[in-house]
Short mmCIF file of C-alpha atoms and ligand atoms in Angstrom, two decimals:
data_model
loop_
_atom_site.label_atom_id
_atom_site.label_comp_id
_atom_site.label_asym_id
_atom_site.label_seq_id
_atom_site.Cartn_x
_atom_site.Cartn_y
_atom_site.Cartn_z
CA MET A 465 -51.27 58.07 86.40
CA LEU A 466 -50.42 60.26 89.38
CA SER A 467 -52.24 63.50 90.16
CA LYS A 468 -52.03 65.89 93.06
CA THR A 469 -54.05 68.69 94.58
CA TYR A 470 -54.31 70.51 97.89
CA CYS A 471 -56.82 70.54 100.68
CA TYR A 472 -56.74 71.70 104.31
CA GLY A 473 -57.28 70.03 107.65
CA LEU A 474 -58.02 71.70 110.97
CA LYS A 475 -56.42 71.54 114.38
CA GLY A 476 -58.43 73.76 116.69
CA ILE A 477 -58.80 77.03 114.80
CA GLU A 478 -55.61 76.62 112.78
CA GLY A 479 -55.60 75.00 109.35
CA PHE A 480 -52.81 72.77 108.07
CA PRO A 481 -52.17 71.93 104.40
CA VAL A 482 -52.88 68.43 103.15
CA THR A 483 -51.62 67.18 99.80
CA VAL A 484 -54.08 64.83 98.14
CA GLU A 485 -52.28 62.40 95.85
CA VAL A 486 -54.09 59.84 93.72
CA ASN A 487 -52.31 57.19 91.71
CA ILE A 488 -54.12 54.86 89.34
CA SER A 489 -52.20 51.90 87.99
CA LYS A 490 -53.18 48.96 85.84
CA GLY A 491 -54.73 45.96 87.48
CA ASP A 492 -58.02 44.83 88.94
CA TYR A 493 -60.09 47.23 90.99
CA LYS A 494 -58.62 47.84 94.41
CA LEU A 495 -58.72 51.02 96.50
CA GLU A 496 -56.35 52.00 99.28
CA LEU A 497 -56.70 55.16 101.35
CA VAL A 498 -53.62 56.01 103.42
CA GLY A 499 -52.46 58.98 105.53
CA LEU A 500 -54.31 58.77 108.87
CA PRO A 501 -57.87 59.42 107.68
CA ASP A 502 -60.66 59.33 110.30
CA VAL A 503 -63.91 57.42 109.83
CA ALA A 504 -65.65 60.27 107.96
CA VAL A 505 -62.78 60.46 105.46
CA LYS A 506 -62.80 56.67 104.99
CA GLU A 507 -66.54 56.77 104.36
CA SER A 508 -65.99 59.46 101.74
CA ILE A 509 -65.07 56.85 99.13
CA GLU A 510 -68.66 55.65 98.88
CA ARG A 511 -69.94 59.23 98.56
CA ILE A 512 -67.29 60.04 95.95
CA ARG A 513 -68.07 56.97 93.85
CA SER A 514 -71.77 57.74 93.83
CA ALA A 515 -71.20 61.48 93.17
CA ILE A 516 -68.92 60.75 90.19
CA ILE A 517 -71.34 58.25 88.63
CA ASN A 518 -74.36 60.52 89.20
CA SER A 519 -72.48 63.41 87.55
CA PHE A 520 -72.16 61.25 84.41
CA LEU A 521 -68.41 60.92 84.88
CA ARG A 522 -66.42 57.70 85.05
CA PHE A 523 -65.28 56.12 88.31
CA PRO A 524 -61.98 54.37 87.49
CA LEU A 525 -62.01 50.62 88.10
CA ASN A 526 -58.28 49.95 88.41
CA HIS A 527 -55.78 49.88 91.24
CA ILE A 528 -56.29 53.19 93.06
CA THR A 529 -54.06 54.54 95.83
CA ILE A 530 -55.11 57.73 97.64
CA ASN A 531 -52.58 59.36 99.93
CA LEU A 532 -53.30 62.26 102.27
CA ALA A 533 -50.00 63.81 103.29
CA PRO A 534 -48.49 64.54 105.81
CA ALA A 535 -49.19 61.07 107.19
CA ASP A 536 -48.65 62.03 110.84
CA LYS A 537 -51.60 64.44 111.11
CA LYS A 538 -55.12 63.10 111.58
CA LYS A 539 -57.47 64.07 108.73
CA GLU A 540 -61.00 64.66 109.91
CA GLY A 541 -64.35 65.55 108.45
CA PRO A 542 -65.84 65.42 104.99
CA ALA A 543 -64.06 68.45 103.43
CA PHE A 544 -61.70 66.07 101.61
CA ASP A 545 -64.47 64.62 99.38
CA LEU A 546 -64.19 67.15 96.57
CA PRO A 547 -60.37 67.25 96.24
CA ILE A 548 -60.20 63.44 96.31
CA ALA A 549 -62.95 63.18 93.67
CA LEU A 550 -61.25 65.73 91.40
CA SER A 551 -57.89 64.05 91.81
CA LEU A 552 -59.44 60.69 90.89
CA LEU A 553 -60.86 62.28 87.76
CA ALA A 554 -57.48 63.83 86.91
CA SER A 555 -55.66 60.53 87.37
CA SER A 556 -58.17 58.89 85.03
CA SER A 557 -57.60 61.62 82.38
CA GLN A 558 -61.01 63.26 82.77
CA ILE A 559 -59.61 66.63 83.89
CA SER A 560 -56.29 68.45 83.55
CA ILE A 561 -53.66 67.32 86.06
CA GLU A 562 -51.70 70.60 85.67
CA LYS A 563 -54.64 72.92 86.30
CA LEU A 564 -55.81 70.95 89.31
CA GLN A 565 -52.51 71.57 91.09
CA ASN A 566 -53.13 75.32 91.18
CA PHE A 567 -55.95 75.10 93.71
CA VAL A 568 -56.73 74.39 97.33
CA ILE A 569 -60.02 72.50 97.09
CA LEU A 570 -62.56 72.02 99.88
CA GLY A 571 -66.03 70.53 99.93
CA GLU A 572 -68.24 67.65 100.99
CA LEU A 573 -70.07 65.70 98.29
CA SER A 574 -73.61 64.40 98.36
CA LEU A 575 -74.46 61.14 96.62
CA SER A 576 -75.98 63.11 93.74
CA GLY A 577 -72.77 65.12 93.23
CA ASP A 578 -73.84 68.35 94.95
CA VAL A 579 -71.08 70.16 96.84
CA ARG A 580 -72.10 70.74 100.46
CA LYS A 581 -70.91 73.38 102.93
CA ILE A 582 -68.02 72.67 105.28
CA THR A 583 -67.25 73.93 108.77
CA GLY A 584 -64.11 75.91 109.53
CA LEU A 585 -63.65 77.52 106.10
CA LEU A 586 -62.57 80.92 107.45
CA PRO A 587 -59.70 79.61 109.64
CA ILE A 588 -58.59 77.45 106.72
CA LEU A 589 -58.48 80.40 104.31
CA ILE A 590 -56.56 82.53 106.80
CA SER A 591 -54.00 79.76 107.44
CA ALA A 592 -53.69 78.96 103.72
CA LEU A 593 -53.14 82.61 102.86
CA LYS A 594 -50.25 82.71 105.34
CA GLU A 595 -48.74 79.62 103.65
CA GLY A 596 -48.86 81.34 100.27
CA PHE A 597 -51.86 79.57 98.69
CA ASN A 598 -54.10 81.99 96.84
CA LYS A 599 -56.51 80.04 94.61
CA PHE A 600 -59.41 78.15 96.11
CA ILE A 601 -62.42 76.12 95.03
CA ILE A 602 -65.03 76.03 97.80
CA PRO A 603 -68.74 75.13 98.25
CA LYS A 604 -71.22 77.74 97.03
CA GLU A 605 -72.92 77.77 100.45
CA ASN A 606 -69.68 78.98 102.09
CA GLU A 607 -69.12 81.83 99.64
CA ILE A 608 -70.13 84.74 101.92
CA GLU A 609 -67.86 83.42 104.70
CA ALA A 610 -64.94 83.56 102.25
CA SER A 611 -65.81 86.98 100.89
CA PHE A 612 -64.32 89.02 103.74
CA ILE A 613 -60.76 87.89 103.04
CA SER A 614 -58.89 89.98 100.52
CA GLY A 615 -55.87 88.98 98.46
CA ILE A 616 -57.16 85.56 97.43
CA GLU A 617 -59.00 84.18 94.39
CA VAL A 618 -61.95 82.07 95.47
CA TYR A 619 -64.30 80.19 93.15
CA SER A 620 -67.46 78.64 94.53
CA VAL A 621 -69.16 75.61 93.01
CA LYS A 622 -72.58 74.05 93.40
CA ASN A 623 -71.70 70.56 92.26
CA LEU A 624 -68.93 68.26 91.13
CA LYS A 625 -69.76 68.68 87.44
CA GLN A 626 -69.41 72.46 87.72
CA ALA A 627 -65.97 72.06 89.36
CA VAL A 628 -64.90 69.70 86.54
CA ASP A 629 -66.14 72.05 83.80
CA PHE A 630 -64.44 75.01 85.48
CA ILE A 631 -61.06 73.27 85.72
CA ASN A 632 -61.38 72.02 82.13
CA GLY A 633 -62.14 75.58 80.97
CA GLU A 634 -65.63 74.64 79.78
CA GLU A 635 -67.41 76.89 82.26
CA ASN A 636 -66.23 80.34 83.19
CA LEU A 637 -66.61 81.23 86.88
CA GLU A 638 -65.95 84.68 88.33
CA PRO A 639 -63.97 84.81 91.57
CA ILE A 640 -66.20 85.90 94.46
CA GLN A 641 -66.27 89.63 95.20
CA CYS A 642 -64.62 90.87 98.37
CA ARG A 643 -67.08 92.43 100.86
CA SER A 644 -66.37 95.29 103.23
CA TYR A 645 -66.67 94.64 106.98
CA GLN A 646 -66.88 98.37 107.71
CA ASN A 647 -70.18 98.62 105.82
CA LEU A 648 -71.75 96.08 108.16
CA LEU A 649 -70.84 98.13 111.24
CA SER A 650 -73.37 100.81 110.43
CA THR A 651 -76.23 98.42 111.23
CA PRO A 652 -77.39 99.12 114.80
CA ILE A 653 -77.17 96.31 117.35
CA SER A 654 -80.44 94.43 117.38
CA THR A 655 -81.49 93.56 120.91
CA ALA A 656 -84.83 93.64 122.64
CA TYR A 657 -83.20 94.97 125.81
CA ASP A 658 -82.24 98.61 126.28
CA PHE A 659 -80.85 100.39 129.35
CA LYS A 660 -83.51 103.08 128.98
CA ASN A 661 -86.10 100.57 130.26
CA ILE A 662 -84.21 99.86 133.47
CA LYS A 663 -85.27 102.11 136.33
CA GLY A 664 -82.81 103.21 139.02
CA GLN A 665 -79.80 100.91 139.54
CA ARG A 666 -77.36 103.65 138.68
CA SER A 667 -74.34 102.01 140.28
CA ALA A 668 -74.97 98.69 138.53
CA LYS A 669 -75.37 100.47 135.20
CA ARG A 670 -72.17 102.40 135.81
CA ALA A 671 -70.29 99.17 136.65
CA LEU A 672 -71.56 97.59 133.42
CA GLU A 673 -70.48 100.63 131.42
CA ILE A 674 -66.96 100.34 132.88
CA ALA A 675 -66.98 96.59 132.20
CA ALA A 676 -67.95 97.10 128.55
CA ALA A 677 -65.39 99.87 128.11
CA GLY A 678 -62.39 98.01 129.56
CA GLY A 679 -63.40 94.34 129.23
CA HIS A 680 -63.75 93.76 132.99
CA ASN A 681 -65.68 91.00 134.77
CA VAL A 682 -68.73 91.84 136.89
CA LEU A 683 -70.58 90.14 139.73
CA MET A 684 -74.02 91.50 140.58
CA ILE A 685 -75.39 90.48 143.95
CA GLY A 686 -78.77 91.36 145.40
CA PRO A 687 -82.30 90.30 146.40
CA PRO A 688 -84.81 88.77 143.94
CA GLY A 689 -86.57 90.93 141.36
CA THR A 690 -84.20 93.88 141.46
CA GLY A 691 -83.20 93.66 137.81
CA LYS A 692 -79.93 91.67 137.85
CA THR A 693 -80.94 89.41 134.97
CA LEU A 694 -82.48 92.36 133.14
CA LEU A 695 -79.22 94.36 133.47
CA ALA A 696 -77.16 91.41 132.25
CA LYS A 697 -79.44 90.84 129.25
CA SER A 698 -79.20 94.54 128.36
CA PHE A 699 -75.40 94.48 128.56
CA ALA A 700 -75.05 93.37 124.91
CA SER A 701 -76.58 96.67 123.78
CA ILE A 702 -73.69 98.75 125.18
CA LEU A 703 -70.79 96.57 124.06
CA PRO A 704 -68.22 98.32 121.87
CA GLU A 705 -67.92 97.66 118.14
CA MET A 706 -65.59 94.86 117.13
CA THR A 707 -62.61 95.62 114.94
CA PHE A 708 -62.25 93.49 111.81
CA ASN A 709 -59.54 91.41 113.49
CA GLU A 710 -61.72 90.81 116.55
CA ALA A 711 -64.60 89.81 114.27
CA LEU A 712 -62.34 87.36 112.42
CA GLU A 713 -61.21 85.80 115.71
CA VAL A 714 -64.85 85.29 116.75
CA THR A 715 -65.98 84.06 113.33
CA LYS A 716 -63.16 81.50 113.15
CA ILE A 717 -64.33 79.86 116.38
CA HIS A 718 -68.01 79.86 115.40
CA SER A 719 -67.10 78.51 111.96
CA VAL A 720 -65.17 75.58 113.45
CA ALA A 721 -68.07 74.89 115.83
CA GLY A 722 -70.51 74.85 112.88
CA GLU A 723 -72.46 77.71 114.47
CA LEU A 724 -71.85 80.35 111.84
CA ASP A 725 -74.80 81.87 110.00
CA LEU A 726 -73.57 81.32 106.43
CA LYS A 727 -75.95 83.98 105.06
CA GLN A 728 -74.07 86.61 107.07
CA GLY A 729 -70.63 85.01 106.77
CA ILE A 730 -68.97 87.09 109.48
CA ILE A 731 -69.99 87.86 113.06
CA VAL A 732 -70.39 91.59 113.57
CA ASN A 733 -71.93 91.77 117.05
CA ARG A 734 -70.02 90.55 120.06
CA PRO A 735 -71.30 87.11 121.05
CA VAL A 736 -73.30 86.67 124.24
CA ARG A 737 -73.43 83.14 125.61
CA THR A 738 -75.73 82.17 128.47
CA PRO A 739 -75.07 78.53 129.38
CA HIS A 740 -77.56 77.10 131.87
CA HIS A 741 -76.24 75.95 135.25
CA SER A 742 -77.05 72.36 134.28
CA ALA A 743 -74.74 72.56 131.24
CA THR A 744 -72.13 69.80 131.10
CA LEU A 745 -68.46 70.58 131.54
CA PRO A 746 -67.48 69.65 127.93
CA SER A 747 -70.27 71.85 126.56
CA LEU A 748 -68.80 74.76 128.51
CA THR A 749 -65.11 74.20 127.98
CA GLY A 750 -65.17 72.35 124.69
CA GLY A 751 -64.18 68.79 123.98
CA GLY A 752 -65.99 65.62 123.03
CA SER A 753 -64.68 63.23 120.41
CA ASN A 754 -63.98 65.98 117.88
CA ALA A 755 -62.79 68.63 120.39
CA LYS A 756 -65.22 71.34 119.28
CA PRO A 757 -65.03 74.70 121.05
CA GLY A 758 -67.34 75.11 124.05
CA GLU A 759 -69.47 77.98 125.35
CA ILE A 760 -66.54 79.87 126.87
CA SER A 761 -64.73 79.92 123.50
CA LEU A 762 -67.91 80.82 121.65
CA ALA A 763 -68.06 83.80 124.05
CA HIS A 764 -64.56 84.95 122.97
CA ASN A 765 -64.42 88.76 122.54
CA GLY A 766 -67.95 88.85 123.92
CA VAL A 767 -69.83 87.97 127.07
CA LEU A 768 -70.31 84.86 129.17
CA PHE A 769 -73.37 85.41 131.33
CA LEU A 770 -73.75 83.07 134.29
CA ASP A 771 -77.09 83.78 135.97
CA GLU A 772 -77.60 82.45 139.52
CA LEU A 773 -73.87 81.76 139.90
CA PRO A 774 -74.01 79.53 143.04
CA GLU A 775 -76.29 77.12 141.16
CA TYR A 776 -73.36 76.08 138.95
CA GLU A 777 -71.32 73.15 140.16
CA ARG A 778 -68.19 74.18 141.95
CA LYS A 779 -66.11 72.07 139.57
CA THR A 780 -67.60 73.95 136.62
CA LEU A 781 -66.80 77.33 138.18
CA GLU A 782 -63.27 76.30 139.06
CA THR A 783 -62.67 75.35 135.42
CA LEU A 784 -63.21 79.01 134.55
CA ARG A 785 -60.13 80.02 136.52
CA GLN A 786 -57.61 79.27 133.78
CA PRO A 787 -59.48 81.02 130.94
CA LEU A 788 -60.27 84.00 133.19
CA GLU A 789 -56.54 84.38 133.75
CA ASP A 790 -55.06 83.48 130.34
CA GLY A 791 -57.93 84.09 127.90
CA THR A 792 -57.51 80.58 126.49
CA ILE A 793 -58.74 77.08 127.22
CA THR A 794 -56.87 73.89 126.48
CA VAL A 795 -59.04 70.95 125.51
CA ALA A 796 -57.47 67.52 125.85
CA ARG A 797 -58.44 64.78 123.46
CA SER A 798 -57.05 61.45 122.40
CA LYS A 799 -53.35 61.84 121.56
CA GLN A 800 -53.42 65.63 121.21
CA THR A 801 -54.56 68.84 122.85
CA VAL A 802 -56.22 71.81 121.22
CA THR A 803 -56.11 75.35 122.57
CA TYR A 804 -58.97 77.72 121.83
CA PRO A 805 -59.20 81.44 122.60
CA ALA A 806 -61.60 82.16 125.48
CA ASN A 807 -61.23 85.81 126.30
CA PHE A 808 -64.65 86.93 127.47
CA ILE A 809 -66.26 89.37 129.87
CA LEU A 810 -67.82 87.36 132.69
CA ILE A 811 -71.12 88.78 133.88
CA ALA A 812 -72.41 86.85 136.86
CA SER A 813 -75.42 87.41 139.05
CA MET A 814 -76.54 85.92 142.34
CA ASN A 815 -78.65 86.31 145.46
CA PRO A 816 -76.67 86.73 148.66
CA CYS A 817 -78.28 83.72 150.42
CA PRO A 818 -80.80 80.90 149.81
CA CYS A 819 -83.85 83.07 150.72
CA GLY A 820 -82.37 85.96 148.75
CA TYR A 821 -82.75 88.76 151.31
CA TYR A 822 -79.51 88.74 153.31
CA GLY A 823 -78.44 92.39 153.63
CA SER A 824 -81.72 93.64 152.10
CA LYS A 825 -83.13 96.97 153.27
CA ILE A 826 -86.74 95.93 152.73
CA LYS A 827 -87.11 92.37 153.95
CA GLN A 828 -85.72 90.27 156.78
CA CYS A 829 -83.49 87.36 155.78
CA SER A 830 -84.76 84.01 157.07
CA CYS A 831 -81.53 82.04 156.59
CA THR A 832 -79.23 80.83 159.36
CA PRO A 833 -75.63 82.13 159.39
CA THR A 834 -74.44 78.63 158.41
CA GLN A 835 -76.79 78.58 155.41
CA ILE A 836 -75.57 82.01 154.28
CA HIS A 837 -71.94 81.05 154.76
CA LYS A 838 -72.40 77.80 152.83
CA TYR A 839 -74.20 79.58 149.99
CA LEU A 840 -71.64 82.34 149.56
CA ASN A 841 -68.76 79.91 149.81
CA LYS A 842 -69.93 78.06 146.75
CA LEU A 843 -67.79 80.69 145.05
CA SER A 844 -64.15 80.15 145.85
CA GLY A 845 -61.77 82.94 146.81
CA PRO A 846 -59.67 82.54 143.62
CA LEU A 847 -62.79 82.89 141.45
CA MET A 848 -63.98 86.01 143.32
CA ASP A 849 -60.50 87.45 143.01
CA ARG A 850 -60.76 87.23 139.21
CA ILE A 851 -63.92 89.36 139.14
CA ASP A 852 -62.95 93.03 138.86
CA LEU A 853 -66.25 94.72 139.67
CA HIS A 854 -68.50 93.55 142.52
CA VAL A 855 -71.76 95.45 142.61
CA GLU A 856 -74.78 95.38 144.83
CA VAL A 857 -78.16 95.56 143.09
CA ASP A 858 -80.66 96.50 145.75
CA ASN A 859 -84.41 97.08 145.60
CA ILE A 860 -85.46 100.29 143.93
CA THR A 861 -87.97 102.67 145.49
CA TYR A 862 -91.62 103.06 144.51
CA ASP A 863 -90.85 106.54 143.20
CA GLU A 864 -88.09 105.17 140.98
CA ILE A 865 -90.37 102.46 139.57
CA THR A 866 -93.20 104.84 138.80
CA ALA A 867 -91.08 107.75 137.60
CA ASP A 868 -92.11 108.97 134.17
CA THR A 869 -88.64 109.96 133.07
CA THR A 870 -86.84 107.46 130.86
CA ALA A 871 -83.26 106.61 131.64
CA GLU A 872 -80.32 107.07 129.31
CA THR A 873 -80.51 104.88 126.20
CA SER A 874 -78.06 102.10 125.44
CA ALA A 875 -76.99 103.95 122.29
CA GLU A 876 -75.85 106.93 124.37
CA ILE A 877 -73.91 104.75 126.79
CA ARG A 878 -72.39 102.81 123.88
CA LYS A 879 -71.01 106.02 122.43
CA ARG A 880 -68.97 106.57 125.62
CA VAL A 881 -67.90 102.93 125.62
CA ASN A 882 -66.70 103.17 122.00
CA PHE A 883 -64.86 106.38 122.86
CA ALA A 884 -62.98 104.66 125.71
CA ARG A 885 -62.27 101.59 123.55
CA ASN A 886 -60.76 103.75 120.81
CA ILE A 887 -58.31 105.20 123.33
CA GLN A 888 -57.37 101.63 124.27
CA ARG A 889 -56.98 100.57 120.63
CA ASN A 890 -54.50 103.36 120.21
CA ARG A 891 -52.73 102.38 123.42
CA PHE A 892 -52.35 98.75 122.33
CA LYS A 893 -51.92 99.27 118.59
CA SER A 894 -48.51 97.61 118.53
CA SER A 895 -49.43 94.72 120.84
CA SER A 896 -51.94 91.87 120.84
CA GLN A 897 -54.14 93.28 123.63
CA HIS A 898 -57.55 94.74 122.82
CA CYS A 899 -58.47 96.43 126.09
CA ASN A 900 -57.30 97.42 129.58
CA SER A 901 -58.33 94.19 131.31
CA GLU A 902 -55.85 92.28 129.10
CA MET A 903 -52.80 94.33 130.12
CA ASN A 904 -49.74 92.32 131.17
CA PRO A 905 -47.72 93.40 134.26
CA VAL A 906 -45.29 95.52 132.19
CA GLN A 907 -48.16 97.35 130.50
CA THR A 908 -50.00 97.81 133.81
CA LYS A 909 -46.90 99.45 135.23
CA LYS A 910 -46.48 101.65 132.17
CA PHE A 911 -50.08 102.76 131.67
CA CYS A 912 -51.41 102.84 135.25
CA LYS A 913 -49.09 105.30 136.92
CA LEU A 914 -50.45 106.84 140.14
CA ASP A 915 -49.65 110.14 141.80
CA ALA A 916 -48.51 110.30 145.44
CA SER A 917 -51.99 110.78 146.95
CA SER A 918 -53.47 107.92 144.93
CA GLU A 919 -50.61 105.67 145.99
CA LEU A 920 -51.43 106.42 149.61
CA ILE A 921 -55.10 105.53 149.07
CA ILE A 922 -54.36 102.23 147.40
CA LYS A 923 -51.77 101.37 150.04
CA GLN A 924 -54.35 101.85 152.79
CA ALA A 925 -56.96 99.86 150.85
CA PHE A 926 -54.49 97.08 150.20
CA GLU A 927 -53.94 96.68 153.94
CA ASN A 928 -57.52 97.30 155.12
CA LEU A 929 -59.23 95.12 152.50
CA SER A 930 -56.51 92.42 152.58
CA LEU A 931 -56.19 92.58 148.81
CA SER A 932 -54.23 90.07 146.75
CA ALA A 933 -51.61 91.11 144.22
CA ARG A 934 -54.10 90.18 141.49
CA ALA A 935 -56.83 92.36 143.03
CA TYR A 936 -54.32 95.22 143.24
CA ASP A 937 -53.59 94.87 139.51
CA LYS A 938 -57.26 94.65 138.65
CA ILE A 939 -58.06 97.81 140.61
CA LEU A 940 -55.40 99.69 138.65
CA LYS A 941 -56.81 98.41 135.34
CA VAL A 942 -60.38 99.40 136.31
CA ALA A 943 -59.11 102.85 137.35
CA ARG A 944 -57.41 103.11 133.93
CA THR A 945 -60.74 102.37 132.22
CA ILE A 946 -62.61 104.92 134.36
CA ALA A 947 -60.00 107.54 133.38
CA ASP A 948 -60.38 106.51 129.69
CA LEU A 949 -64.15 106.98 129.88
CA GLU A 950 -63.43 110.57 130.90
CA GLY A 951 -60.75 110.95 128.25
CA GLU A 952 -58.11 111.55 130.95
CA GLU A 953 -54.54 110.49 130.35
CA ILE A 954 -53.60 110.52 134.02
CA ILE A 955 -55.38 108.31 136.57
CA LYS A 956 -56.74 110.67 139.20
CA THR A 957 -57.63 109.99 142.81
CA SER A 958 -61.34 110.02 141.97
CA HIS A 959 -60.84 107.30 139.32
CA LEU A 960 -58.93 105.13 141.76
CA ALA A 961 -61.46 105.71 144.55
CA GLU A 962 -64.28 104.58 142.28
CA ALA A 963 -62.35 101.47 141.22
CA LEU A 964 -61.74 100.59 144.87
CA GLN A 965 -65.40 100.92 145.66
CA TYR A 966 -66.14 97.89 143.46
CA ARG A 967 -64.09 95.72 145.80
CA GLY A 968 -66.02 96.60 148.94
CA LEU A 969 -68.48 93.70 148.82
CA ASP A 970 -65.85 91.15 149.81
CA GLN A 971 -65.90 92.78 153.22
CA LYS A 972 -69.68 92.75 153.53
CA TYR A 973 -70.42 89.23 152.33
CA TRP A 974 -67.19 87.22 152.27
CA LYS A 975 -65.50 88.59 155.40
N1 ATP B 2164 -84.76 98.22 137.78
C1 ATP B 2164 -85.78 97.75 137.08
N2 ATP B 2164 -86.37 98.51 136.15
C2 ATP B 2164 -87.39 98.05 135.42
N3 ATP B 2164 -87.91 96.81 135.57
C3 ATP B 2164 -87.39 96.01 136.50
C4 ATP B 2164 -86.28 96.43 137.29
N4 ATP B 2164 -85.95 95.43 138.11
C5 ATP B 2164 -86.79 94.44 137.85
N5 ATP B 2164 -87.65 94.76 136.89
C6 ATP B 2164 -88.74 93.93 136.36
O1 ATP B 2164 -88.75 92.72 137.10
C7 ATP B 2164 -88.48 91.61 136.30
C8 ATP B 2164 -87.56 90.66 137.02
O2 ATP B 2164 -86.27 91.21 137.13
P1 ATP B 2164 -84.98 90.32 137.06
O3 ATP B 2164 -85.31 88.99 136.54
O4 ATP B 2164 -83.95 91.07 136.35
O5 ATP B 2164 -84.64 90.20 138.60
P2 ATP B 2164 -83.40 89.50 139.27
O6 ATP B 2164 -82.70 90.53 140.08
O7 ATP B 2164 -82.62 88.78 138.27
O8 ATP B 2164 -84.13 88.50 140.27
P3 ATP B 2164 -83.67 87.05 140.78
O9 ATP B 2164 -82.65 87.28 141.86
O10 ATP B 2164 -84.91 86.47 141.34
O11 ATP B 2164 -83.14 86.31 139.63
C9 ATP B 2164 -87.87 92.17 135.04
O12 ATP B 2164 -88.15 91.38 133.92
C10 ATP B 2164 -88.53 93.53 134.93
O13 ATP B 2164 -89.78 93.40 134.31
MG1 MG B 2165 -82.25 86.80 137.92
#
């Protein structure tokens, strides 16, 4: 007898439908699995057999053919266990063939028949919803992850027997309740680091506020112990709230990577990733045999913090050029390529030379000019050009360290950042951009108009600082963000002058 049900496979963060067909015909026991299954899917037969027997159901001992269609797409992972098992039971008249066809079924089976969690459920549900599927049977452990999607009927099961009883109408299951994302936003960001604990460093704090507001990249350069790492660690506390769509984008990637906290189900706070300089290239960019997303994709809509930037291999840093430009990374793997989103704010910090004191006001640098040159040139021109805000973090004074007054709290700064982001959301409501740094050339032209005096200033700067066309664009976008922080519709000369100031370090260090 022939039965059919539906499951989903994954390519990157997009799901594709898979029809699971099982035919059982008379004859001695023989089992064929066709339709480009990978090793994990092939191994599933042993798990399925054991799970069926241990659930006190009958494993058919005839000629079984299992087909996973379409045949030209590789089927990976163990999520096919449950639909194959249920289809086998339908083909051997143990459950209703008609009812089974109504569902998309996903789940790994244990030998005892328990249904185990799968990775990538959220992207699968979103893709399936677009294709018109609306009834799902999923593992109990994944139920919170599924609960933020409305307009679908999702049933979660603990084990194979429960799925069988549900389909046969012997056990009544309620579809899982939809949860509200907005309710989660009221929880304050939990971080041990707050800007109120950072003394002095007003210009670095200001640069980070602009970066958070408009999604711009920052390089902090300065002597040891001035608070660069501390500032970067505190950055998460001023990041703007994520919209539901941004949260879904982030959660999809973390779900595929198997990094999602299933008790929370959706990621509410922007991710902050801090890969060490010894991290391998595939761990940063993604890849490996199953092309999982890497650190830069896990940082999507959040922050990639690279501390001690020159310590990273040049090859690693150069790999960041494409994602910094396009907001995506393409991971090549055998026979196919997968593209993941990788739109992050880069926060980088470094000393200006090997001893750390080049340009310092308080201590003499002991490096030779060649050493300094070599150190600074670990960062290529194209990479520097992609960093919008260059800021010097110098030593603070004794009075600043010992001052009793506490600085502004992160919560206060975050209010301004959220205010500026809301203006941007309005600006880009009919396009795919989230913030100023993502503007395309047409949008930059439209939203970053300058008056005559500002044009003169930027013209002079362009010639004096030998700016590239990209740097020119980036200055306009930063100026737009500074104006947004003030709630100004027009970019004024003061906004532009401040934006230009964050490009001055090229002249001091990389001249
Ligand atoms: N501006 C500051 N306000 C308060 N504490 C500070 C400040 N700067 C540094 N500190 C203290 O010094 C410690 C070291 O600072 P941090 O690690 O941020 O320095 P750094 O600039 O990253 O140095 P390095 O270049 O050596 O990495 C911090 O953990 C903090 O305790
Ligand atoms: Mg540091």
